[in-house]
Amino acid sequence: MAEKQKLEEQLLSPDYLESNEWKLIKKVEDYAKDRLNTVAHGFDHTERVFQNSLIIGLTEHADLLTLLTAALLHDVGRDIEIAIGADHADASAHEAKDFLKSVNFPVAKIKRVFEAIHGHRSSREGKHAFLESRILSDADKIDSLGAIGIARVFTFGGKINRDVQDTIVYFKKRLDKVMMQLHTDRAKRMAEERYNYCVSYLKRIEEETANIK
Amino acid sequence: MAEKQKLEEQLLSPDYLESNEWKLIKKVEDYAKDRLNTVAHGFDHTERVFQNSLIIGLTEHADLLTLLTAALLHDVGRDIEIAIGADHADASAHEAKDFLKSVNFPVAKIKRVFEAIHGHRSSREGKHAFLESRILSDADKIDSLGAIGIARVFTFGGKINRDVQDTIVYFKKRLDKVMMQLHTDRAKRMAEERYNYCVSYLKRIEEETANIK
């Protein structure tokens, strides 16, 4: 309980970043807001990944400027993936790097932001060489679980023309994979109850759709 | 309990239709299977509307050949709505009529099937002049509730490029409207627990997405 209380106090206080760092974060946030517009990865998703990153980052003593910047920019290239098929993690990392140079972001940290974003795609699992990269990956995955994860997986399914039944099959497989891909203990604690909710949701779908025959 | 047991026995026995009627239903089913391919209104949705129609229809002593045929064909024009923007209830009703003529369906019942399908669109509420039309509308609405309803509303949202947040707003409004549009007591009993599940799901989304700020 003491740990939880301490964390909540930290979350409510902006002292975990210097004021010049907050100014940079604000610039990054404005840029991200402007660039995020796809149906299942809009700015609301990025806001939640930011929040999850902050919670895990404070617990794990991460470099918060690197981590929160990477969280804000991790999906800015989604529209490029949709438009021309380029990998969105690649596209986002390159776009982030160019933007951060333009606002005089600390050069040594641009490299870390680039690598964290580049590595956040699920298929690149196991390539998280440093803490902030692992936390971004965890924070992103938590948002694919729970009631919001259900809303997002079906919305994305419809967007790519995948029908309800195929998304159910996909989601079932994905759930267990996500749980195995989590790195930090904090993320595992955040994920557990959301995972259980998804499992009971899928069980309920089966019951509702089983015909009396 | 006696009522429920009797209903289950009826559902498991095919005696509620004559054998020549079953042959017609089989033809209709094959046709529908072939024509249904959109992401949130595929044949699985139609199968559930068929099943819901059968349960309500047996309780309400409906004309089952009319009702089940209308259930199987109620969405066959969905792809025409997507392709050229024509109202899918119109398109489905006309397509159903032409198909039923071609398989020598009883002429007097074609008219009823046409009208039931034509009236099943939500925006035409209140125009259900006869029992089978009301039951089809109820059976269709039940499939927009519960865990399967959640899966369908987000899939459809993604398909029409509506983002997660906008679908949540849409779904909240829609839920109460659907409950008020139900006609039969049997459907109301089937809908109640599914409605409650959706309400608790939306509450959970709110909790998950509320930031500590």
CSV table of C-alpha atoms in Angstrom, one decimal:
chain,number,residue,atom,x,y,z
A,1,MET,CA,0.0,0.0,0.0
A,2,ALA,CA,2.8,2.4,0.8
A,3,GLU,CA,4.3,1.8,-2.6
A,4,LYS,CA,1.0,2.5,-4.3
A,5,GLN,CA,0.5,5.7,-2.3
A,6,LYS,CA,4.0,6.9,-3.1
A,7,LEU,CA,3.4,6.2,-6.8
A,8,GLU,CA,0.1,8.1,-6.8
A,9,GLU,CA,1.8,11.1,-5.2
A,10,GLN,CA,4.5,11.0,-7.8
A,11,LEU,CA,2.0,10.8,-10.6
A,12,LEU,CA,0.1,13.8,-9.3
A,13,SER,CA,3.2,15.8,-9.0
A,14,PRO,CA,5.1,17.0,-12.1
A,15,ASP,CA,8.4,17.1,-10.3
A,16,TYR,CA,9.7,14.0,-11.9
A,17,LEU,CA,10.7,16.1,-14.9
A,18,GLU,CA,12.6,19.4,-15.0
A,19,SER,CA,10.7,22.4,-16.3
A,20,ASN,CA,12.7,22.5,-19.5
A,21,GLU,CA,12.0,18.8,-20.0
A,22,TRP,CA,8.2,19.5,-19.5
A,23,LYS,CA,8.4,22.2,-22.2
A,24,LEU,CA,9.9,19.6,-24.6
A,25,ILE,CA,7.3,17.0,-23.7
A,26,LYS,CA,4.6,19.6,-24.4
A,27,LYS,CA,6.0,20.2,-27.9
A,28,VAL,CA,6.2,16.5,-28.6
A,29,GLU,CA,2.6,16.1,-27.4
A,30,ASP,CA,1.3,18.8,-29.7
A,31,TYR,CA,3.1,17.3,-32.6
A,32,ALA,CA,1.7,13.8,-31.8
A,33,LYS,CA,-1.9,15.1,-31.4
A,34,ASP,CA,-1.6,16.5,-34.8
A,35,ARG,CA,-0.3,13.3,-36.4
A,36,LEU,CA,-2.5,10.7,-34.9
A,37,ASN,CA,-5.8,10.0,-36.6
A,38,THR,CA,-6.2,6.3,-37.3
A,39,VAL,CA,-9.3,4.5,-35.9
A,40,ALA,CA,-7.7,2.1,-33.4
A,41,HIS,CA,-4.5,4.0,-32.7
A,42,GLY,CA,-5.7,7.6,-32.3
A,43,PHE,CA,-4.3,10.1,-29.7
A,44,ASP,CA,-6.5,8.5,-27.0
A,45,HIS,CA,-4.5,5.3,-27.3
A,46,THR,CA,-1.2,7.3,-27.2
A,47,GLU,CA,-2.4,9.1,-24.1
A,48,ARG,CA,-3.0,5.8,-22.3
A,49,VAL,CA,0.4,4.4,-23.4
A,50,PHE,CA,1.9,7.7,-22.0
A,51,GLN,CA,0.1,7.1,-18.7
A,52,ASN,CA,1.0,3.4,-18.5
A,53,SER,CA,4.6,4.3,-19.4
A,54,LEU,CA,4.7,6.9,-16.6
A,55,ILE,CA,3.3,4.5,-14.0
A,56,ILE,CA,5.8,1.7,-15.0
A,57,GLY,CA,8.6,4.2,-15.5
A,58,LEU,CA,8.3,5.7,-12.1
A,59,THR,CA,8.3,2.3,-10.4
A,60,GLU,CA,11.3,1.1,-12.5
A,61,HIS,CA,13.3,4.4,-12.2
A,62,ALA,CA,13.5,4.8,-16.0
A,63,ASP,CA,14.7,7.9,-17.8
A,64,LEU,CA,11.4,9.6,-18.1
A,65,LEU,CA,12.2,12.2,-20.8
A,66,THR,CA,13.3,9.4,-23.2
A,67,LEU,CA,10.4,7.1,-22.2
A,68,LEU,CA,7.5,9.6,-22.3
A,69,THR,CA,8.8,11.1,-25.6
A,70,ALA,CA,9.0,7.6,-27.1
A,71,ALA,CA,5.4,6.9,-25.8
A,72,LEU,CA,4.0,10.0,-27.4
A,73,LEU,CA,5.7,9.4,-30.8
A,74,HIS,CA,5.5,5.5,-31.0
A,75,ASP,CA,2.6,5.5,-33.5
A,76,VAL,CA,3.0,8.7,-35.5
A,77,GLY,CA,3.8,6.7,-38.6
A,78,ARG,CA,0.6,4.5,-38.5
A,79,ASP,CA,-1.0,6.5,-41.4
A,80,ILE,CA,2.1,5.8,-43.5
A,81,GLU,CA,1.7,2.0,-42.9
A,82,ILE,CA,-2.0,2.3,-44.0
A,83,ALA,CA,-1.1,4.5,-47.0
A,84,ILE,CA,1.9,2.7,-48.5
A,85,GLY,CA,2.3,-0.4,-46.4
A,86,ALA,CA,5.6,0.7,-44.8
A,87,ASP,CA,6.2,-0.8,-41.3
A,88,HIS,CA,4.7,1.7,-38.9
A,89,ALA,CA,7.4,1.2,-36.2
A,90,ASP,CA,10.1,2.1,-38.8
A,91,ALA,CA,8.1,5.0,-40.1
A,92,SER,CA,7.4,6.3,-36.6
A,93,ALA,CA,11.0,6.0,-35.5
A,94,HIS,CA,12.3,7.9,-38.5
A,95,GLU,CA,9.6,10.6,-38.2
A,96,ALA,CA,10.3,11.0,-34.5
A,97,LYS,CA,14.0,11.3,-35.0
A,98,ASP,CA,13.5,14.1,-37.6
A,99,PHE,CA,11.0,15.9,-35.5
A,100,LEU,CA,13.2,15.7,-32.3
A,101,LYS,CA,16.2,17.1,-34.2
A,102,SER,CA,14.1,20.1,-35.3
A,103,VAL,CA,13.2,21.0,-31.6
A,104,ASN,CA,16.8,20.6,-30.3
A,105,PHE,CA,16.0,17.5,-28.3
A,106,PRO,CA,19.1,16.2,-26.4
A,107,VAL,CA,21.0,14.3,-29.1
A,108,ALA,CA,22.0,11.3,-27.0
A,109,LYS,CA,18.4,10.7,-26.1
A,110,ILE,CA,17.1,10.9,-29.7
A,111,LYS,CA,19.0,7.7,-30.3
A,112,ARG,CA,17.3,6.0,-27.4
A,113,VAL,CA,13.8,7.3,-28.5
A,114,PHE,CA,14.5,6.1,-32.0
A,115,GLU,CA,15.4,2.6,-30.8
A,116,ALA,CA,12.5,2.3,-28.4
A,117,ILE,CA,10.0,3.2,-31.1
A,118,HIS,CA,11.7,1.0,-33.7
A,119,GLY,CA,11.5,-2.0,-31.4
A,120,HIS,CA,7.9,-1.5,-30.1
A,121,ARG,CA,6.3,-3.6,-32.9
A,122,SER,CA,5.2,-7.0,-31.5
A,123,SER,CA,7.0,-9.0,-34.2
A,124,ARG,CA,10.3,-7.5,-33.0
A,125,GLU,CA,10.0,-8.9,-29.5
A,126,GLY,CA,13.2,-9.9,-27.6
A,127,LYS,CA,15.1,-7.0,-29.1
A,128,HIS,CA,14.7,-4.6,-26.2
A,129,ALA,CA,18.2,-3.8,-25.2
A,130,PHE,CA,17.4,-1.2,-22.6
A,131,LEU,CA,14.8,-0.4,-19.9
A,132,GLU,CA,12.9,2.4,-21.6
A,133,SER,CA,12.4,0.3,-24.7
A,134,ARG,CA,11.0,-2.6,-22.6
A,135,ILE,CA,8.7,-0.3,-20.7
A,136,LEU,CA,7.3,1.3,-23.9
A,137,SER,CA,6.6,-2.2,-25.2
A,138,ASP,CA,4.8,-3.2,-21.9
A,139,ALA,CA,2.8,0.1,-21.8
A,140,ASP,CA,1.6,-0.4,-25.4
A,141,LYS,CA,0.6,-4.0,-24.7
A,142,ILE,CA,-1.5,-3.2,-21.6
A,143,ASP,CA,-3.7,-1.1,-23.9
A,144,SER,CA,-4.4,-4.1,-26.0
A,145,LEU,CA,-6.0,-5.8,-22.9
A,146,GLY,CA,-9.2,-5.2,-20.9
A,147,ALA,CA,-12.4,-3.6,-22.1
A,148,ILE,CA,-10.5,-1.0,-24.1
A,149,GLY,CA,-8.3,-3.7,-25.7
A,150,ILE,CA,-11.5,-5.5,-26.9
A,151,ALA,CA,-12.9,-2.3,-28.4
A,152,ARG,CA,-9.6,-1.7,-30.2
A,153,VAL,CA,-9.1,-5.2,-31.6
A,154,PHE,CA,-12.5,-5.3,-33.2
A,155,THR,CA,-12.2,-1.7,-34.5
A,156,PHE,CA,-8.9,-2.5,-36.1
A,157,GLY,CA,-10.3,-5.8,-37.5
A,158,GLY,CA,-13.2,-3.9,-39.2
A,159,LYS,CA,-10.7,-1.4,-40.5
A,160,ILE,CA,-8.6,-4.1,-42.2
A,161,ASN,CA,-11.8,-5.9,-43.4
A,162,ARG,CA,-11.4,-8.8,-41.0
A,163,ASP,CA,-14.8,-10.2,-39.9
A,164,VAL,CA,-16.0,-10.7,-36.3
A,165,GLN,CA,-15.3,-14.5,-36.2
A,166,ASP,CA,-11.7,-14.1,-37.6
A,167,THR,CA,-11.0,-11.3,-35.1
A,168,ILE,CA,-12.2,-13.6,-32.2
A,169,VAL,CA,-9.8,-16.3,-33.4
A,170,TYR,CA,-7.0,-13.7,-33.7
A,171,PHE,CA,-7.7,-12.2,-30.3
A,172,LYS,CA,-7.7,-15.6,-28.5
A,173,LYS,CA,-4.2,-16.4,-29.8
A,174,ARG,CA,-2.9,-12.9,-29.2
A,175,LEU,CA,-4.0,-12.7,-25.5
A,176,ASP,CA,-1.6,-15.4,-24.3
A,177,LYS,CA,1.2,-14.1,-26.5
A,178,VAL,CA,0.9,-10.6,-25.0
A,179,MET,CA,1.1,-11.9,-21.5
A,180,MET,CA,4.3,-13.8,-22.3
A,181,GLN,CA,5.8,-10.7,-23.9
A,182,LEU,CA,5.6,-8.5,-20.9
A,183,HIS,CA,8.9,-7.5,-19.3
A,184,THR,CA,8.4,-5.6,-16.0
A,185,ASP,CA,6.7,-6.9,-12.9
A,186,ARG,CA,4.7,-3.7,-12.7
A,187,ALA,CA,3.3,-4.2,-16.1
A,188,LYS,CA,2.5,-7.9,-15.3
A,189,ARG,CA,0.5,-6.7,-12.3
A,190,MET,CA,-1.4,-4.1,-14.4
A,191,ALA,CA,-2.1,-6.7,-17.1
A,192,GLU,CA,-3.4,-9.6,-15.0
A,193,GLU,CA,-6.9,-8.5,-14.3
A,194,ARG,CA,-7.4,-7.1,-17.8
A,195,TYR,CA,-6.3,-10.4,-19.2
A,196,ASN,CA,-8.8,-12.3,-17.0
A,197,TYR,CA,-11.6,-9.9,-18.2
A,198,CYS,CA,-10.8,-10.7,-21.8
A,199,VAL,CA,-10.8,-14.4,-21.2
A,200,SER,CA,-14.3,-14.2,-19.6
A,201,TYR,CA,-15.5,-12.0,-22.4
A,202,LEU,CA,-14.5,-14.5,-25.0
A,203,LYS,CA,-16.1,-17.3,-23.0
A,204,ARG,CA,-19.3,-15.2,-23.0
A,205,ILE,CA,-19.2,-14.8,-26.7
A,206,GLU,CA,-19.0,-18.5,-27.1
A,207,GLU,CA,-22.0,-19.0,-24.9
A,208,GLU,CA,-24.1,-16.4,-26.7
A,209,THR,CA,-23.3,-17.7,-30.1
A,210,ALA,CA,-23.7,-21.5,-29.4
A,211,ASN,CA,-26.8,-22.6,-31.1
A,212,ILE,CA,-29.3,-25.1,-29.8
A,213,LYS,CA,-29.1,-27.7,-32.5
B,1,MET,CA,-39.7,-24.0,-16.3
B,2,ALA,CA,-42.3,-26.1,-18.1
B,3,GLU,CA,-42.5,-23.4,-20.8
B,4,LYS,CA,-38.7,-23.4,-21.2
B,5,GLN,CA,-38.5,-27.2,-21.4
B,6,LYS,CA,-41.3,-27.3,-24.0
B,7,LEU,CA,-39.5,-24.7,-26.1
B,8,GLU,CA,-36.3,-26.6,-26.0
B,9,GLU,CA,-38.0,-29.8,-27.1
B,10,GLN,CA,-39.6,-27.8,-30.0
B,11,LEU,CA,-36.3,-26.3,-31.0
B,12,LEU,CA,-34.6,-29.7,-31.1
B,13,SER,CA,-37.4,-31.2,-33.2
B,14,PRO,CA,-37.9,-30.1,-36.8
B,15,ASP,CA,-41.6,-30.8,-36.7
B,16,TYR,CA,-42.6,-27.2,-36.6
B,17,LEU,CA,-42.2,-27.1,-40.4
B,18,GLU,CA,-43.5,-29.5,-43.0
B,19,SER,CA,-40.9,-31.4,-45.0
B,20,ASN,CA,-41.5,-29.5,-48.2
B,21,GLU,CA,-41.1,-26.2,-46.2
B,22,TRP,CA,-37.8,-27.5,-44.9
B,23,LYS,CA,-36.7,-28.1,-48.4
B,24,LEU,CA,-37.5,-24.5,-49.3
B,25,ILE,CA,-35.7,-23.2,-46.1
B,26,LYS,CA,-32.6,-25.2,-47.1
B,27,LYS,CA,-32.6,-23.6,-50.6
B,28,VAL,CA,-33.0,-20.1,-49.0
B,29,GLU,CA,-30.2,-20.9,-46.5
B,30,ASP,CA,-27.8,-22.0,-49.3
B,31,TYR,CA,-28.6,-18.8,-51.2
B,32,ALA,CA,-28.0,-16.6,-48.1
B,33,LYS,CA,-24.7,-18.3,-47.3
B,34,ASP,CA,-23.5,-17.4,-50.7
B,35,ARG,CA,-24.6,-13.8,-50.5
B,36,LEU,CA,-23.4,-12.8,-47.1
B,37,ASN,CA,-19.8,-11.7,-46.8
B,38,THR,CA,-19.6,-8.3,-45.0
B,39,VAL,CA,-17.5,-8.1,-41.8
B,40,ALA,CA,-20.2,-7.4,-39.2
B,41,HIS,CA,-23.2,-8.9,-41.0
B,42,GLY,CA,-21.8,-12.2,-42.3
B,43,PHE,CA,-23.6,-15.5,-42.3
B,44,ASP,CA,-22.8,-16.0,-38.6
B,45,HIS,CA,-25.0,-13.0,-37.8
B,46,THR,CA,-27.8,-14.3,-40.0
B,47,GLU,CA,-27.6,-17.7,-38.3
B,48,ARG,CA,-28.0,-16.1,-34.9
B,49,VAL,CA,-30.9,-14.0,-36.1
B,50,PHE,CA,-32.5,-17.2,-37.5
B,51,GLN,CA,-32.0,-18.9,-34.1
B,52,ASN,CA,-33.4,-15.9,-32.2
B,53,SER,CA,-36.4,-15.7,-34.6
B,54,LEU,CA,-37.1,-19.4,-34.1
B,55,ILE,CA,-37.1,-19.1,-30.3
B,56,ILE,CA,-39.4,-16.1,-30.4
B,57,GLY,CA,-41.5,-17.4,-33.2
B,58,LEU,CA,-42.3,-20.6,-31.4
B,59,THR,CA,-43.3,-18.8,-28.3
B,60,GLU,CA,-45.4,-16.3,-30.2
B,61,HIS,CA,-46.9,-18.8,-32.6
B,62,ALA,CA,-45.7,-17.0,-35.7
B,63,ASP,CA,-45.8,-18.3,-39.3
B,64,LEU,CA,-42.4,-19.9,-39.2
B,65,LEU,CA,-41.9,-20.4,-43.0
B,66,THR,CA,-42.3,-16.6,-43.5
B,67,LEU,CA,-40.3,-15.7,-40.4
B,68,LEU,CA,-37.3,-17.9,-40.9
B,69,THR,CA,-37.1,-17.1,-44.6
B,70,ALA,CA,-37.1,-13.4,-43.8
B,71,ALA,CA,-34.5,-14.0,-41.2
B,72,LEU,CA,-32.2,-15.8,-43.6
B,73,LEU,CA,-32.6,-13.1,-46.3
B,74,HIS,CA,-32.8,-9.9,-44.2
B,75,ASP,CA,-29.2,-8.8,-44.9
B,76,VAL,CA,-28.5,-10.2,-48.4
B,77,GLY,CA,-28.3,-6.6,-49.8
B,78,ARG,CA,-25.7,-5.4,-47.4
B,79,ASP,CA,-23.0,-5.5,-50.0
B,80,ILE,CA,-25.1,-3.3,-52.3
B,81,GLU,CA,-25.4,-0.7,-49.5
B,82,ILE,CA,-21.6,-0.7,-49.2
B,83,ALA,CA,-21.0,-0.7,-52.9
B,84,ILE,CA,-23.5,2.0,-54.1
B,85,GLY,CA,-25.1,3.4,-51.0
B,86,ALA,CA,-28.5,1.9,-51.6
B,87,ASP,CA,-30.5,1.2,-48.4
B,88,HIS,CA,-29.7,-2.4,-47.5
B,89,ALA,CA,-33.3,-3.2,-46.3
B,90,ASP,CA,-34.7,-2.1,-49.6
B,91,ALA,CA,-32.0,-3.9,-51.6
B,92,SER,CA,-32.4,-7.1,-49.5
B,93,ALA,CA,-36.2,-7.1,-49.7
B,94,HIS,CA,-36.1,-6.8,-53.5
B,95,GLU,CA,-33.4,-9.4,-53.9
B,96,ALA,CA,-35.3,-11.8,-51.6
B,97,LYS,CA,-38.5,-11.3,-53.6
B,98,ASP,CA,-36.8,-12.1,-56.9
B,99,PHE,CA,-35.0,-15.1,-55.5
B,100,LEU,CA,-38.2,-16.5,-53.8
B,101,LYS,CA,-40.1,-16.2,-57.1
B,102,SER,CA,-37.4,-18.2,-58.8
B,103,VAL,CA,-37.8,-21.1,-56.4
B,104,ASN,CA,-41.6,-21.1,-56.5
B,105,PHE,CA,-42.0,-19.9,-52.9
B,106,PRO,CA,-45.7,-19.6,-51.9
B,107,VAL,CA,-46.7,-16.2,-53.5
B,108,ALA,CA,-48.8,-15.0,-50.6
B,109,LYS,CA,-45.9,-15.4,-48.2
B,110,ILE,CA,-43.4,-13.7,-50.5
B,111,LYS,CA,-45.3,-10.4,-49.9
B,112,ARG,CA,-44.9,-10.9,-46.1
B,113,VAL,CA,-41.2,-11.8,-46.4
B,114,PHE,CA,-40.7,-8.7,-48.5
B,115,GLU,CA,-42.4,-6.4,-46.0
B,116,ALA,CA,-40.7,-7.9,-43.0
B,117,ILE,CA,-37.2,-7.4,-44.5
B,118,HIS,CA,-38.1,-4.0,-45.8
B,119,GLY,CA,-39.2,-2.9,-42.3
B,120,HIS,CA,-36.3,-4.4,-40.4
B,121,ARG,CA,-34.0,-1.4,-40.6
B,122,SER,CA,-33.9,0.5,-37.2
B,123,SER,CA,-34.9,3.8,-38.7
B,124,ARG,CA,-38.2,2.3,-39.9
B,125,GLU,CA,-39.3,1.4,-36.4
B,126,GLY,CA,-43.0,1.5,-35.7
B,127,LYS,CA,-43.9,0.3,-39.1
B,128,HIS,CA,-44.2,-3.4,-38.2
B,129,ALA,CA,-47.8,-4.2,-39.2
B,130,PHE,CA,-47.7,-7.9,-38.5
B,131,LEU,CA,-46.2,-10.4,-36.0
B,132,GLU,CA,-43.4,-11.9,-38.2
B,133,SER,CA,-42.1,-8.4,-39.0
B,134,ARG,CA,-42.0,-7.5,-35.4
B,135,ILE,CA,-40.2,-10.7,-34.5
B,136,LEU,CA,-37.5,-10.3,-37.2
B,137,SER,CA,-36.8,-6.8,-35.9
B,138,ASP,CA,-36.5,-8.2,-32.3
B,139,ALA,CA,-34.3,-11.1,-33.3
B,140,ASP,CA,-32.0,-8.8,-35.2
B,141,LYS,CA,-31.7,-6.3,-32.3
B,142,ILE,CA,-30.8,-9.0,-29.8
B,143,ASP,CA,-27.7,-9.7,-31.8
B,144,SER,CA,-26.6,-6.1,-31.3
B,145,LEU,CA,-26.5,-6.7,-27.5
B,146,GLY,CA,-24.2,-8.8,-25.3
B,147,ALA,CA,-20.6,-9.7,-25.9
B,148,ILE,CA,-21.3,-10.5,-29.6
B,149,GLY,CA,-23.1,-7.1,-29.9
B,150,ILE,CA,-19.9,-5.4,-28.6
B,151,ALA,CA,-17.7,-7.3,-31.1
B,152,ARG,CA,-20.1,-6.3,-33.9
B,153,VAL,CA,-20.4,-2.6,-33.1
B,154,PHE,CA,-16.7,-2.0,-33.0
B,155,THR,CA,-16.0,-4.1,-36.1
B,156,PHE,CA,-18.6,-2.2,-38.0
B,157,GLY,CA,-17.2,1.1,-36.6
B,158,GLY,CA,-13.7,0.2,-38.0
B,159,LYS,CA,-15.2,-0.8,-41.3
B,160,ILE,CA,-16.8,2.7,-41.7
B,161,ASN,CA,-13.7,4.4,-40.4
B,162,ARG,CA,-15.3,5.5,-37.1
B,163,ASP,CA,-12.7,5.5,-34.2
B,164,VAL,CA,-13.0,3.8,-30.9
B,165,GLN,CA,-14.2,6.8,-28.9
B,166,ASP,CA,-16.9,7.7,-31.4
B,167,THR,CA,-18.1,4.1,-31.4
B,168,ILE,CA,-18.3,4.1,-27.6
B,169,VAL,CA,-20.5,7.3,-27.8
B,170,TYR,CA,-22.6,5.7,-30.5
B,171,PHE,CA,-23.0,2.4,-28.7
B,172,LYS,CA,-24.1,4.2,-25.4
B,173,LYS,CA,-27.0,6.0,-27.2
B,174,ARG,CA,-27.9,2.9,-29.2
B,175,LEU,CA,-28.3,0.6,-26.3
B,176,ASP,CA,-31.2,2.3,-24.7
B,177,LYS,CA,-32.9,2.9,-28.0
B,178,VAL,CA,-32.7,-0.8,-28.8
B,179,MET,CA,-34.3,-1.8,-25.6
B,180,MET,CA,-37.2,0.6,-26.3
B,181,GLN,CA,-37.6,-0.8,-29.8
B,182,LEU,CA,-38.3,-4.4,-28.7
B,183,HIS,CA,-41.8,-5.7,-29.4
B,184,THR,CA,-42.3,-9.1,-27.9
B,185,ASP,CA,-42.0,-10.2,-24.2
B,186,ARG,CA,-39.9,-13.1,-25.2
B,187,ALA,CA,-37.3,-10.8,-26.9
B,188,LYS,CA,-37.3,-8.5,-23.9
B,189,ARG,CA,-36.5,-11.4,-21.6
B,190,MET,CA,-33.6,-12.5,-24.0
B,191,ALA,CA,-32.3,-8.9,-24.2
B,192,GLU,CA,-32.2,-7.9,-20.6
B,193,GLU,CA,-29.1,-9.7,-19.3
B,194,ARG,CA,-27.2,-8.8,-22.5
B,195,TYR,CA,-28.1,-5.2,-22.1
B,196,ASN,CA,-26.8,-5.2,-18.5
B,197,TYR,CA,-23.6,-6.8,-19.7
B,198,CYS,CA,-23.1,-4.0,-22.2
B,199,VAL,CA,-23.7,-1.3,-19.6
B,200,SER,CA,-21.1,-2.9,-17.3
B,201,TYR,CA,-18.7,-3.2,-20.2
B,202,LEU,CA,-19.0,0.5,-21.0
B,203,LYS,CA,-18.5,1.4,-17.3
B,204,ARG,CA,-15.3,-0.7,-17.3
B,205,ILE,CA,-14.0,1.1,-20.3
B,206,GLU,CA,-14.5,4.4,-18.5
B,207,GLU,CA,-12.6,3.1,-15.5
B,208,GLU,CA,-9.7,1.8,-17.6
B,209,THR,CA,-9.4,4.9,-19.6
B,210,ALA,CA,-9.7,7.5,-16.8
B,211,ASN,CA,-6.3,9.0,-16.3
B,212,ILE,CA,-4.8,10.0,-13.0
B,213,LYS,CA,-4.3,13.7,-13.6
